[in-house]
Coordinates of C-alpha atoms in Angstrom, one line a residue:
M532 CA 43.6 57.2 -132.8
K533 CA 39.9 59.1 -132.7
P534 CA 37.6 58.9 -134.0
F535 CA 38.7 55.0 -134.4
T536 CA 37.2 52.4 -132.7
F537 CA 40.7 50.1 -132.4
G538 CA 41.0 51.2 -128.5
I539 CA 37.3 50.6 -127.9
D540 CA 36.8 46.9 -129.1
R541 CA 40.3 46.0 -127.8
A542 CA 38.8 47.1 -124.4
M543 CA 35.9 45.8 -125.0
K544 CA 37.3 42.6 -125.8
E545 CA 39.9 42.5 -123.5
F546 CA 37.5 43.3 -120.3
H547 CA 35.0 41.2 -121.5
Y548 CA 32.4 44.0 -122.2
K549 CA 29.3 43.8 -124.1
K550 CA 28.4 47.7 -126.0
N551 CA 25.2 47.6 -124.2
E552 CA 27.7 47.9 -121.0
V553 CA 30.1 50.6 -121.8
V554 CA 29.6 54.4 -122.5
M555 CA 31.7 56.5 -123.5
V556 CA 32.4 59.9 -122.5
G557 CA 34.5 63.0 -124.1
D558 CA 34.2 66.7 -124.4
Q559 CA 34.9 65.9 -128.2
L560 CA 32.0 65.5 -130.1
M561 CA 33.8 64.9 -133.9
T562 CA 36.6 62.4 -132.1
D563 CA 35.1 61.0 -128.5
I564 CA 31.3 60.9 -129.4
R565 CA 32.0 60.1 -133.0
A566 CA 34.2 56.9 -131.9
A567 CA 31.6 56.1 -129.8
H568 CA 28.9 56.4 -132.5
R569 CA 31.0 54.5 -134.9
A570 CA 31.8 51.6 -132.0
G571 CA 27.8 51.0 -131.6
I572 CA 28.1 52.4 -127.7
R573 CA 26.3 54.9 -125.7
S574 CA 28.2 58.4 -124.9
I575 CA 27.6 61.4 -122.9
L576 CA 28.7 64.7 -124.3
V577 CA 30.6 66.9 -121.3
K578 CA 31.7 70.7 -121.1
P579 CA 35.6 70.5 -121.9
L580 CA 37.9 71.0 -118.8
V581 CA 40.7 73.7 -120.3
Q582 CA 39.7 76.8 -121.7
H583 CA 42.7 76.8 -124.3
D584 CA 42.8 73.3 -126.5
S585 CA 46.1 72.3 -128.4
I586 CA 46.1 73.3 -132.2
K587 CA 44.8 70.1 -133.2
T588 CA 42.0 70.2 -130.7
Q589 CA 41.1 73.7 -131.9
I590 CA 40.5 72.7 -136.1
N591 CA 39.0 70.0 -134.3
R592 CA 37.0 72.3 -132.2
A593 CA 36.2 74.8 -135.6
R594 CA 34.6 71.4 -137.4
E595 CA 32.7 70.7 -134.1
R596 CA 31.2 74.1 -133.9
R597 CA 29.2 74.1 -137.3
V598 CA 27.6 70.6 -136.5
M599 CA 26.9 72.3 -132.8
K600 CA 24.4 74.5 -134.6
Q601 CA 22.9 72.6 -137.3
I602 CA 22.1 69.7 -134.4
T603 CA 20.8 73.1 -132.2
E604 CA 18.7 73.8 -135.3
K605 CA 17.2 70.0 -135.8
Y606 CA 16.6 69.4 -132.0
G607 CA 17.4 73.0 -129.7
P608 CA 20.3 73.6 -127.5
I609 CA 22.4 71.3 -125.7
T610 CA 21.6 71.4 -121.9
Y611 CA 24.6 70.7 -119.6
K612 CA 23.1 69.4 -115.8
K613 CA 25.3 68.7 -112.9
G614 CA 25.0 65.1 -111.7
I615 CA 23.4 61.9 -113.0

């Protein structure tokens, strides 16, 4: 149900976590990272593991490319790092 926060909110309540104790890890800016932002939790954007996305994900990736271009223009390129 991303980018809605139902699942995130339910998991935090069920496991008794506070927002500052949770981080969302995802490879999609328009779903994973957006859901984290809406829920008020931190997020980590990672590179996608698969080479080919489903049709639904391909639509999100097209929107994501436009948003990433704006982010890059404003803040500079995103650099992915190995490890934490």
